[in-house]
Coordinates of C-alpha atoms in Angstrom, one line a residue:
Chain A
M1 CA 0.0 0.3 0.3
P2 CA 1.8 3.4 -0.8
P3 CA 2.0 5.9 2.1
I4 CA -0.8 8.6 2.9
I5 CA 2.0 11.3 3.2
E6 CA 5.1 11.6 1.3
L7 CA 7.4 14.5 1.6
K8 CA 10.3 14.3 -1.1
T9 CA 13.3 16.7 -0.7
V10 CA 11.1 19.6 0.4
S11 CA 13.0 22.8 1.7
K12 CA 11.3 26.3 3.3
C13 CA 12.9 29.5 2.8
Y14 CA 11.4 32.6 4.5
E15 CA 12.7 35.4 2.8
N16 CA 12.6 39.1 2.5
N17 CA 15.0 42.1 1.4
H18 CA 16.5 42.1 4.8
F19 CA 17.1 38.7 5.4
S20 CA 16.2 35.1 4.5
I21 CA 15.8 32.0 7.2
T22 CA 15.3 28.2 5.6
A23 CA 13.4 26.3 8.4
L24 CA 13.3 23.3 6.8
R25 CA 15.9 21.4 4.7
N26 CA 15.7 18.5 1.9
I27 CA 12.8 17.0 4.2
N28 CA 12.2 13.1 2.8
L29 CA 9.0 11.7 5.3
T30 CA 7.0 9.1 4.5
V31 CA 3.6 8.7 6.4
D32 CA 1.3 5.4 5.9
K33 CA -2.4 5.2 7.0
G34 CA -3.5 4.7 10.4
E35 CA 0.1 6.3 11.9
F36 CA 0.5 7.9 14.9
L37 CA 3.0 10.0 14.7
C38 CA 4.1 12.8 16.8
I39 CA 7.2 15.4 15.2
A40 CA 8.9 16.8 18.3
G41 CA 11.4 19.4 19.0
P42 CA 12.3 22.7 20.4
S43 CA 10.8 25.8 19.6
G44 CA 12.3 27.4 16.2
S45 CA 13.0 23.6 14.9
G46 CA 10.5 23.5 12.1
K47 CA 7.7 22.0 13.2
S48 CA 4.9 23.7 12.5
T49 CA 6.4 24.9 8.8
L50 CA 6.4 21.0 8.5
L51 CA 2.8 20.9 9.5
H52 CA 1.5 23.2 7.5
I53 CA 3.4 22.3 4.5
T54 CA 1.9 18.9 5.3
G55 CA -1.7 20.2 5.7
I56 CA -1.1 22.6 2.3
L57 CA -1.4 25.4 4.5
D58 CA 1.5 26.7 2.8
T59 CA 3.8 25.7 -0.2
P60 CA 7.4 24.6 -0.1
S61 CA 9.7 26.2 -1.9
T62 CA 11.5 22.9 -3.3
G63 CA 10.4 19.4 -3.0
T64 CA 7.3 17.9 -3.2
V65 CA 4.5 16.4 -1.4
L66 CA 2.5 14.1 -2.1
I67 CA -1.0 12.8 -0.8
N68 CA -2.8 9.9 -1.5
N69 CA -0.4 10.2 -4.3
Q70 CA -1.4 13.3 -5.6
A71 CA 1.1 16.1 -5.5
T72 CA -0.2 19.3 -4.0
E73 CA 2.2 22.0 -4.1
K74 CA 0.9 22.8 -7.8
L75 CA -2.7 23.2 -6.2
S76 CA -4.4 26.6 -6.8
R77 CA -5.4 28.5 -3.6
T78 CA -9.3 27.0 -4.7
A79 CA -8.3 23.1 -5.4
A80 CA -6.4 23.1 -2.2
A81 CA -9.1 24.4 -0.1
V82 CA -11.7 21.3 -1.6
F83 CA -8.9 19.1 -1.4
R84 CA -8.4 20.2 2.5
R85 CA -12.0 20.3 3.0
Y86 CA -12.2 16.2 2.3
H87 CA -9.1 15.0 3.5
I88 CA -7.2 17.0 6.2
G89 CA -8.6 17.6 9.3
F90 CA -6.5 20.6 11.4
I91 CA -6.4 20.9 15.6
F92 CA -4.8 24.1 16.8
Q93 CA -2.8 24.4 19.6
K94 CA -4.9 27.8 20.4
F95 CA -8.1 26.1 19.4
N96 CA -8.7 28.8 16.6
L97 CA -12.7 28.5 16.9
I98 CA -15.3 31.1 15.7
P99 CA -16.1 32.7 18.5
V100 CA -19.6 34.1 17.5
L101 CA -20.8 30.4 17.0
T102 CA -21.8 27.9 19.4
A103 CA -19.8 24.3 19.6
F104 CA -22.2 22.4 17.2
E105 CA -22.2 25.5 14.4
N106 CA -17.9 25.8 14.1
V107 CA -18.2 21.7 14.4
E108 CA -21.1 22.0 11.4
Y109 CA -19.5 24.7 9.6
I110 CA -17.0 22.0 7.3
L111 CA -20.2 19.7 7.0
T112 CA -22.4 23.1 5.4
L113 CA -19.0 23.8 3.0
Q114 CA -19.1 19.9 2.0
H115 CA -22.8 20.7 1.1
K116 CA -24.3 18.0 3.6
T117 CA -27.8 18.4 4.0
A118 CA -29.1 19.8 7.3
E119 CA -30.3 16.6 8.7
Q120 CA -26.9 14.7 8.2
R121 CA -25.3 17.8 9.3
K122 CA -27.2 17.3 12.7
R123 CA -26.8 13.4 12.8
D124 CA -22.8 13.9 12.4
V125 CA -22.3 16.9 14.3
E126 CA -24.7 15.3 17.4
K127 CA -22.6 11.9 17.1
V128 CA -19.0 13.2 17.3
L129 CA -20.1 15.8 19.8
D130 CA -20.9 13.1 21.9
A131 CA -17.5 11.4 20.7
V132 CA -15.9 13.4 22.4
G133 CA -18.2 14.3 26.0
L134 CA -19.4 17.7 24.3
S135 CA -23.3 16.4 24.0
Q136 CA -24.5 19.0 27.1
F137 CA -22.5 21.6 25.8
M138 CA -23.4 21.7 22.1
H139 CA -25.1 24.8 22.0
Q140 CA -22.6 27.1 24.1
K141 CA -20.6 29.9 22.6
T142 CA -17.0 28.4 22.3
N143 CA -15.7 31.1 24.5
T144 CA -18.1 30.4 27.4
L145 CA -16.7 26.7 27.8
S146 CA -12.8 25.8 29.1
G147 CA -9.5 24.9 26.9
G148 CA -9.8 21.4 27.3
Q149 CA -13.5 22.0 26.3
Q150 CA -12.9 24.1 23.6
Q151 CA -10.0 22.1 21.9
R152 CA -12.4 19.0 22.6
V153 CA -14.8 21.2 20.1
A154 CA -11.6 21.5 17.7
V155 CA -11.0 17.7 17.8
A156 CA -14.6 17.0 16.7
R157 CA -14.4 19.6 14.0
A158 CA -11.5 18.0 12.4
M159 CA -12.7 14.1 12.8
V160 CA -16.8 15.5 12.0
A161 CA -16.2 15.0 7.8
N162 CA -13.6 11.9 8.5
P163 CA -11.1 12.7 7.0
P164 CA -8.2 10.5 6.5
I165 CA -5.5 12.6 8.3
I166 CA -6.0 15.2 10.9
I167 CA -2.9 17.7 11.4
A168 CA -2.6 18.7 15.3
D169 CA 0.1 21.5 15.6
E170 CA 1.3 21.9 19.5
P171 CA -2.6 20.7 20.1
T172 CA -1.8 20.5 23.8
G173 CA 0.2 23.7 24.5
S174 CA -2.3 25.4 26.1
L175 CA -3.7 22.9 28.1
D176 CA -2.9 21.5 31.4
S177 CA -1.0 18.4 32.1
V178 CA -3.7 16.0 32.8
T179 CA -6.1 17.8 29.9
G180 CA -3.3 17.7 27.2
S181 CA -3.0 13.4 28.1
A182 CA -6.8 13.5 27.9
L183 CA -6.7 14.8 24.7
I184 CA -4.3 12.5 23.2
D185 CA -5.9 9.5 25.0
L186 CA -8.8 11.1 22.5
F187 CA -6.4 10.9 19.6
A188 CA -5.2 7.5 19.9
S189 CA -8.7 5.6 20.3
I190 CA -9.7 7.5 17.2
N191 CA -6.3 6.8 15.8
K192 CA -7.4 2.7 17.0
Q193 CA -10.8 3.0 16.0
Q194 CA -10.7 4.8 12.7
S195 CA -7.7 4.1 11.4
T196 CA -7.0 8.1 10.8
T197 CA -3.7 9.1 10.3
F198 CA -3.0 11.5 13.1
I199 CA 0.1 14.0 13.2
F200 CA 1.0 16.4 15.9
S201 CA 4.0 18.0 17.1
S202 CA 5.0 18.5 20.7
H203 CA 7.7 19.0 22.6
D204 CA 6.1 17.1 26.1
P205 CA 7.7 14.4 26.3
K206 CA 5.0 13.3 28.2
I207 CA 3.4 13.4 25.4
I208 CA 5.3 12.3 22.4
Q209 CA 5.8 8.7 24.1
R210 CA 2.2 8.5 23.2
A211 CA 3.2 8.3 19.2
N212 CA 4.1 5.5 17.5
R213 CA 6.2 6.8 16.0
I214 CA 8.8 10.4 16.5
I215 CA 10.7 12.3 14.3
N216 CA 12.6 14.6 15.8
L217 CA 13.6 18.1 14.1
R218 CA 16.4 20.3 14.8
D219 CA 17.0 23.5 12.8
G220 CA 14.8 22.3 9.7
E221 CA 16.2 18.7 9.8
I222 CA 15.1 15.6 10.4
N223 CA 17.8 14.1 12.9
L224 CA 15.9 11.5 14.8
Y225 CA 13.3 8.8 13.4
G226 CA 11.6 7.3 16.1
Chain B
M1 CA -38.8 79.9 2.0
I2 CA -41.0 79.8 -1.5
D3 CA -43.9 80.2 0.2
G4 CA -42.6 83.1 2.2
A5 CA -40.8 85.0 -0.1
L6 CA -44.0 84.5 -2.6
G7 CA -46.6 85.5 -0.1
L8 CA -44.9 89.2 0.6
D9 CA -46.8 90.1 -2.6
N10 CA -46.2 88.9 -5.8
G11 CA -48.1 85.4 -5.6
T12 CA -46.7 82.5 -7.4
I13 CA -48.3 83.7 -10.6
Q14 CA -49.5 87.2 -11.9
I15 CA -51.6 88.1 -14.6
H16 CA -51.4 91.3 -16.6
T17 CA -52.1 93.4 -19.5
A18 CA -49.9 92.1 -22.6
N19 CA -47.5 95.0 -23.1
Y20 CA -47.2 95.3 -19.5
E21 CA -44.1 97.4 -18.7
A22 CA -42.6 97.6 -15.0
N23 CA -41.4 100.8 -13.6
V24 CA -43.9 102.1 -15.5
T25 CA -46.1 105.1 -14.1
H26 CA -48.9 105.3 -15.8
L27 CA -51.5 103.0 -15.8
Q28 CA -52.0 99.8 -18.0
K29 CA -55.1 98.1 -17.3
I30 CA -56.2 94.5 -17.6
S31 CA -58.7 94.2 -20.4
K32 CA -61.9 92.0 -20.0
T33 CA -61.6 91.2 -17.0
T34 CA -65.0 89.1 -16.8
T35 CA -63.9 86.8 -18.7
L36 CA -60.4 86.7 -17.1
L37 CA -62.1 86.0 -14.1
K38 CA -64.6 83.5 -15.5
T39 CA -61.3 81.6 -17.1
L40 CA -59.3 81.1 -13.6
A41 CA -62.5 79.9 -12.0
E42 CA -63.1 77.8 -14.7
N43 CA -59.9 76.4 -13.9
G44 CA -61.0 75.9 -10.5
I45 CA -58.6 79.2 -9.1
S46 CA -60.3 80.3 -6.5
Q47 CA -57.0 81.7 -4.6
Y48 CA -56.7 85.5 -6.5
S49 CA -56.3 88.9 -5.8
T50 CA -57.6 91.6 -8.2
R51 CA -55.3 94.6 -7.5
I52 CA -54.2 98.1 -8.9
K53 CA -50.7 99.3 -8.1
T54 CA -50.2 102.7 -9.1
P55 CA -46.9 104.9 -7.6
A56 CA -48.5 107.3 -5.5
L57 CA -46.9 110.3 -3.0
I58 CA -48.2 110.3 0.6
L59 CA -47.1 114.0 1.8
A60 CA -47.4 114.6 5.9
G61 CA -46.9 118.3 6.9
E62 CA -43.9 119.2 5.3
R63 CA -42.6 115.4 5.1
S64 CA -43.6 112.9 2.7
S65 CA -42.5 110.2 0.6
S66 CA -42.8 108.2 -2.7
V67 CA -44.6 104.9 -2.2
M68 CA -46.1 102.3 -4.5
L69 CA -50.1 102.4 -3.5
S70 CA -52.1 98.6 -3.9
G71 CA -55.7 98.7 -4.2
I72 CA -56.8 95.6 -3.1
I73 CA -59.8 93.6 -2.3
P74 CA -59.0 92.9 1.8
E75 CA -60.7 89.8 1.6
Q76 CA -59.1 88.3 -1.8
E77 CA -55.5 89.9 -0.2
K78 CA -55.9 87.8 2.4
K79 CA -55.8 84.5 0.3
I80 CA -52.3 85.6 -1.4
T81 CA -50.6 88.0 0.9
F82 CA -49.2 87.6 5.0
I83 CA -49.8 91.4 5.5
H84 CA -52.8 91.3 7.3
Q85 CA -50.8 88.6 9.9
R86 CA -48.5 91.6 10.4
M87 CA -50.4 94.1 11.9
T88 CA -48.9 96.3 14.9
Q89 CA -51.4 99.0 15.4
G90 CA -55.3 99.6 14.2
H91 CA -56.8 97.3 11.7
Y92 CA -56.8 95.3 8.9
L93 CA -58.5 97.3 5.6
T94 CA -62.1 96.6 5.5
I95 CA -63.9 96.8 1.8
D96 CA -65.3 99.7 1.7
E97 CA -63.7 101.9 4.5
N98 CA -61.8 104.9 3.0
S99 CA -58.6 104.8 4.6
I100 CA -55.3 103.5 4.3
L101 CA -52.9 101.0 5.6
M102 CA -49.5 101.8 6.2
S103 CA -45.9 100.3 7.2
Q104 CA -44.7 101.4 11.0
P105 CA -41.5 102.4 10.1
L106 CA -43.3 104.6 7.6
A107 CA -45.3 106.4 10.0
K108 CA -43.0 106.8 11.9
S109 CA -40.3 108.7 9.2
L110 CA -43.7 110.8 8.4
H111 CA -44.8 111.0 12.1
L112 CA -48.2 109.7 11.5
A113 CA -50.4 107.1 14.2
V114 CA -53.3 105.3 13.4
G115 CA -56.5 107.4 13.3
D116 CA -54.5 110.5 11.6
K117 CA -55.3 111.9 8.5
T118 CA -52.9 112.4 5.6
T119 CA -53.0 113.4 2.0
L120 CA -52.1 111.5 -1.1
M121 CA -51.2 112.5 -3.9
L122 CA -51.7 111.0 -7.5
Q123 CA -52.4 111.3 -11.1
N124 CA -55.8 109.6 -12.5
I125 CA -56.4 107.7 -15.5
Y126 CA -56.5 111.1 -18.1
G127 CA -53.1 112.0 -16.4
Q128 CA -54.6 114.3 -14.4
P129 CA -53.2 114.6 -10.7
V130 CA -55.6 114.0 -7.5
V131 CA -55.1 115.1 -3.9
K132 CA -57.0 113.0 -0.8
K133 CA -57.2 113.5 2.3
I134 CA -57.2 109.9 3.8
T135 CA -57.2 108.2 7.2
I136 CA -54.8 105.5 8.5
S137 CA -56.7 102.6 9.2
G138 CA -53.4 100.3 10.7
L139 CA -49.7 99.9 11.1
Y140 CA -48.1 96.7 9.8
S141 CA -44.2 95.9 10.0
T142 CA -42.8 92.9 7.9
G143 CA -39.6 93.8 9.4
L144 CA -38.4 94.2 5.8
A145 CA -37.4 98.1 5.7
A146 CA -37.2 98.5 1.9
F147 CA -40.5 97.6 1.5
D148 CA -42.4 98.7 4.2
L149 CA -41.2 102.0 3.9
S150 CA -42.6 101.6 0.4
R151 CA -45.6 100.3 0.1
L152 CA -49.3 101.8 0.8
Y153 CA -52.5 100.2 0.8
I154 CA -55.8 101.2 0.2
P155 CA -59.4 99.0 -0.6
L156 CA -59.4 98.9 -4.0
A157 CA -62.6 100.5 -4.5
I158 CA -61.7 103.5 -3.2
L159 CA -58.7 103.6 -5.4
Q160 CA -60.9 103.1 -8.4
E161 CA -62.8 106.0 -7.4
F162 CA -59.6 108.4 -7.5
L163 CA -58.6 107.2 -10.5
E164 CA -61.4 107.2 -12.3
V165 CA -60.9 103.8 -13.8
E166 CA -64.7 102.1 -12.6
T167 CA -63.9 98.4 -12.2
G168 CA -60.6 98.6 -13.7
I169 CA -57.4 96.5 -12.4
T170 CA -53.8 96.2 -13.1
E171 CA -52.7 93.1 -12.1
I172 CA -54.2 89.8 -10.4
A173 CA -51.6 87.9 -7.9
I174 CA -52.9 84.3 -8.5
S175 CA -51.9 81.5 -5.3
V176 CA -51.5 77.9 -6.6
P177 CA -49.0 75.3 -4.7
A178 CA -45.8 76.1 -6.1
K179 CA -45.2 72.9 -7.8
T180 CA -47.9 73.0 -10.2
T181 CA -47.1 76.4 -11.4
K182 CA -45.6 75.9 -14.8
Q183 CA -48.7 73.6 -15.5
I184 CA -51.5 76.0 -14.4
T185 CA -49.2 79.3 -16.6
A186 CA -49.3 76.8 -19.6
T187 CA -52.6 76.0 -19.6
L188 CA -53.8 79.7 -18.9
A189 CA -51.3 80.6 -21.6
D190 CA -53.4 78.1 -24.1
Q191 CA -56.7 79.9 -22.9
L192 CA -55.9 83.3 -22.6
S193 CA -55.3 85.1 -25.9
K194 CA -51.7 86.5 -25.6
K195 CA -52.8 89.5 -27.3
N196 CA -54.2 91.1 -23.9
Y197 CA -52.5 89.5 -21.3
L198 CA -49.5 89.1 -19.9
I199 CA -49.2 85.9 -17.5
S200 CA -46.1 85.5 -15.5
P201 CA -44.9 82.3 -12.9
W202 CA -43.0 83.2 -10.0
Q203 CA -40.0 82.1 -11.3
D204 CA -40.1 85.1 -14.0
L205 CA -41.2 87.7 -11.3
A206 CA -38.5 86.9 -8.8
P207 CA -35.7 85.3 -10.7
D208 CA -33.2 86.3 -7.8
L209 CA -35.4 84.2 -5.5
V210 CA -34.7 81.4 -8.5
Q211 CA -30.7 81.8 -8.2
L212 CA -30.8 81.6 -4.8
I213 CA -32.9 78.3 -4.7
E214 CA -30.4 76.9 -7.4
L215 CA -27.5 78.5 -5.5
N216 CA -28.9 76.7 -2.4
N217 CA -28.9 73.4 -4.3
A218 CA -25.9 73.6 -5.4
T219 CA -24.4 74.2 -1.9
F220 CA -26.5 71.5 -0.5
N221 CA -25.5 69.3 -2.4
L222 CA -21.8 70.0 -2.2
L223 CA -22.8 69.1 1.4
V224 CA -24.3 66.3 0.8
I225 CA -21.3 65.1 -1.1
I226 CA -19.5 66.4 1.6
V227 CA -21.3 64.3 4.4
F228 CA -21.1 61.5 2.2
L229 CA -17.4 61.9 1.7
I230 CA -16.6 61.6 5.2
V231 CA -19.6 58.6 6.0
T232 CA -17.9 56.6 3.2
M233 CA -14.5 56.8 4.7
G234 CA -15.8 55.9 8.0
I235 CA -17.9 52.9 7.0
A236 CA -14.5 51.7 4.8
N237 CA -12.5 52.7 8.2
T238 CA -14.6 50.4 10.3
M239 CA -15.3 47.8 7.4
N240 CA -11.4 47.3 7.1
S241 CA -10.9 47.3 10.9
V242 CA -13.2 44.5 11.4
I243 CA -12.0 42.5 8.6
F244 CA -8.3 42.7 9.3
E245 CA -9.1 42.0 13.3
R246 CA -10.7 38.7 11.5
F247 CA -7.8 37.5 9.5
H248 CA -6.6 34.8 12.2
E249 CA -10.8 33.7 11.7
F250 CA -10.5 33.4 7.5
G251 CA -7.3 31.8 8.2
T252 CA -8.9 28.9 10.1
M253 CA -11.6 29.3 7.9
A254 CA -9.2 28.2 5.1
A255 CA -7.6 25.8 6.6
I256 CA -11.0 23.7 6.9
G257 CA -11.7 24.0 3.7
C258 CA -13.1 27.5 2.7
T259 CA -12.3 28.3 -0.7
P260 CA -11.3 32.4 -1.4
F261 CA -14.9 32.8 -3.4
N262 CA -16.6 31.4 0.2
I263 CA -15.1 34.0 2.0
I264 CA -15.5 37.1 -0.1
S265 CA -18.8 35.9 -0.3
L266 CA -19.3 35.5 3.2
V267 CA -18.0 39.1 4.0
S268 CA -20.0 40.6 1.2
L269 CA -23.0 38.9 2.3
E270 CA -21.7 40.4 6.4
S271 CA -21.5 44.0 4.8
F272 CA -24.3 43.9 3.1
F273 CA -26.0 42.8 6.2
L274 CA -24.1 45.4 8.2
G275 CA -24.7 48.1 5.8
V276 CA -28.9 46.9 5.7
L277 CA -28.6 47.1 9.2
G278 CA -27.5 50.6 9.4
C279 CA -29.7 51.7 6.6
L280 CA -32.6 50.7 8.9
T281 CA -31.2 52.4 12.2
G282 CA -30.1 55.6 10.0
T283 CA -33.7 55.8 8.6
L284 CA -35.5 55.8 11.5
S285 CA -33.4 57.8 13.3
A286 CA -33.2 60.7 10.6
L287 CA -37.6 60.1 10.3
V288 CA -38.1 60.4 13.9
V289 CA -35.8 63.6 13.9
C290 CA -37.3 64.6 10.3
Q291 CA -40.8 64.2 11.9
Y292 CA -40.3 66.5 14.8
L293 CA -38.5 69.3 12.8
S294 CA -41.2 68.8 10.0
H295 CA -43.3 70.3 13.5
S296 CA -41.0 72.6 15.0
G297 CA -38.5 73.2 12.6
I298 CA -35.6 75.2 13.3
D299 CA -35.3 78.5 14.1
L300 CA -33.2 80.8 11.6
S301 CA -35.0 84.6 13.0
H302 CA -31.3 85.5 14.3
F303 CA -29.9 85.5 10.9
T304 CA -32.5 85.8 8.7
S305 CA -34.4 89.2 9.9
S306 CA -33.5 91.5 6.9
N307 CA -34.0 89.0 4.5
Q308 CA -36.9 89.0 1.9
Y309 CA -36.9 85.2 1.4
F310 CA -37.8 84.6 5.3
V311 CA -40.0 87.8 5.9
A312 CA -42.9 85.7 6.2
G313 CA -41.5 83.0 8.5
S314 CA -37.6 82.1 9.2
V315 CA -38.3 78.2 10.8
L316 CA -36.8 76.3 8.3
K317 CA -39.1 72.7 8.6
S318 CA -37.7 69.4 7.0
I319 CA -39.5 68.2 4.4
I320 CA -38.8 63.8 3.6
Q321 CA -38.7 63.2 0.4
P322 CA -38.4 59.3 -0.5
K323 CA -36.4 59.8 -3.4
D324 CA -33.5 61.4 -0.9
V325 CA -34.2 58.3 1.5
I326 CA -33.8 55.9 -1.3
I327 CA -30.6 57.4 -2.7
A328 CA -29.0 57.7 0.8
N329 CA -29.9 54.4 1.6
L330 CA -28.6 52.7 -2.0
I331 CA -25.2 54.8 -1.5
T332 CA -24.6 54.0 2.1
L333 CA -25.2 50.1 1.2
A334 CA -23.0 50.2 -2.3
T335 CA -20.2 52.3 0.7
A336 CA -20.7 49.1 2.9
L337 CA -19.7 46.8 -0.1
I338 CA -17.5 48.5 -1.2
A339 CA -15.8 49.1 1.4
G340 CA -16.0 45.7 2.7
L341 CA -14.8 43.9 -0.8
Y342 CA -11.3 45.5 -0.4
P343 CA -10.3 43.3 2.7
A344 CA -12.7 40.4 1.7
I345 CA -10.4 40.2 -1.6
K346 CA -7.0 41.2 0.5
A347 CA -7.8 38.0 3.2
S348 CA -8.7 35.2 0.2
K349 CA -5.1 35.6 -1.1
L350 CA -3.4 35.5 1.9
K351 CA -2.2 32.0 2.3
P352 CA -4.0 29.6 4.8
V353 CA -1.0 30.0 7.2
D354 CA -0.3 33.9 6.6
A355 CA -3.7 34.6 7.9
L356 CA -3.6 32.1 11.1
N357 CA -0.2 33.8 12.1
Y358 CA -1.6 37.5 10.7
T359 CA -1.3 39.6 14.1

């Protein structure tokens, strides 16, 4: 079976008139379907850049990113957005929920983009919010929820459309250790039950060790495969 | 302002004899007045005043003053001018009273008072001088010095007798709504012989008023443009701030699958609804204020005391024109949409990662 994600000699360089910074250097990486992968490394090592390029939120300066064997770096903005809509779920460190919407509406939004019927959306959203233990909070505005609850809403939003890949950038970074550990338990459970590929980043050793595979980044280069 | 200016003397339409010339001293009688009045009645015109206007000299001892003497039928004249509302002493003219109505400033300059007898000197239809003693029945004051010092009123029948013109008149002043003036003038011109009559709308009688209205409209339009430019910049600035603050949110939306078109549509729709909300709130507030001002008005008397255009009333009252409401709302709505479009396009063009990192 071909890998679900394949990065071939990917580099990313940020340049302007005054300076040039290389965030990633010749990254070669393959991720198989159903992997539970952690990108580890200190701050500034390129973890976020690698996740953004893998999730087609950014484009590499050189190299190729294949997802489901499709090259993504040449996709137009619209095509990339539609691709993400159906293939990749995102979880961010700061949750990135839309504060004026309820938990239900935040999760429902991606299904609206997928043109699901109201009945389908209701059924899927209720199911996924139940799975993350937020049934009783579904009609609350997200800014009234705790950090852990907000991150679970973000998880529900990432998994509601059943994407084959979920990318989480420092998902426990804004949570206390107990809540963070519970969140990784939730990831692991989804990974196990639905074979969803998880790629998450962290610099917390307790979180890192929960992954099935660990990639260690330093100065934009992979210096250790776990 | 139009009503005020025309209510001083002109009325909205005047009819004279065909070869009428202003500032000519000899009497310019209108012919076939019976036919003329019948035509007015047939056209539903009931508010008119038949007049004779002739120059005269008023003498009071050693003092004298040249004036324009207006022979009027008091009840008719009340429908055209507001002089009867500006009485300060005595009473307004009655139809057969052998007396004159004089302004208070003129009476003061001639050292006269109500009840005094004064001497009028004028020229009859045959060009012969006529001198008559007559009593002052009342004093008025419009506040407009130039008018007050030059105008005397006398019952029409008395003046006709002085001038030996029997039932002759020199002028008919008509009052119709200002908006219908041109149409009624055209109708009367069709029905009345041009050989006999000169029909003049107020625009011809008071070209200075027309110029003033045009100047006023131009100034007001300029003011409106300036106000709308300020409003436009305000809306544009607000929309820009609101949307730039939400770049991070647009980054999240792009990450989960919103296309650039989705983002532009969303922002445009929000801008549209914000615009609609602004229009509703603004229109409602404006209607309340205009409704209030349409009754109470804005008193400009401190600034307009010697202005002939405000002599009838110096309180400006608001009028709500549906056209103005629609145009203002359309401009506001278009402004909100256009102001929202620029940052929306900018947001849609950012890479999702740049939008997510936007601070």
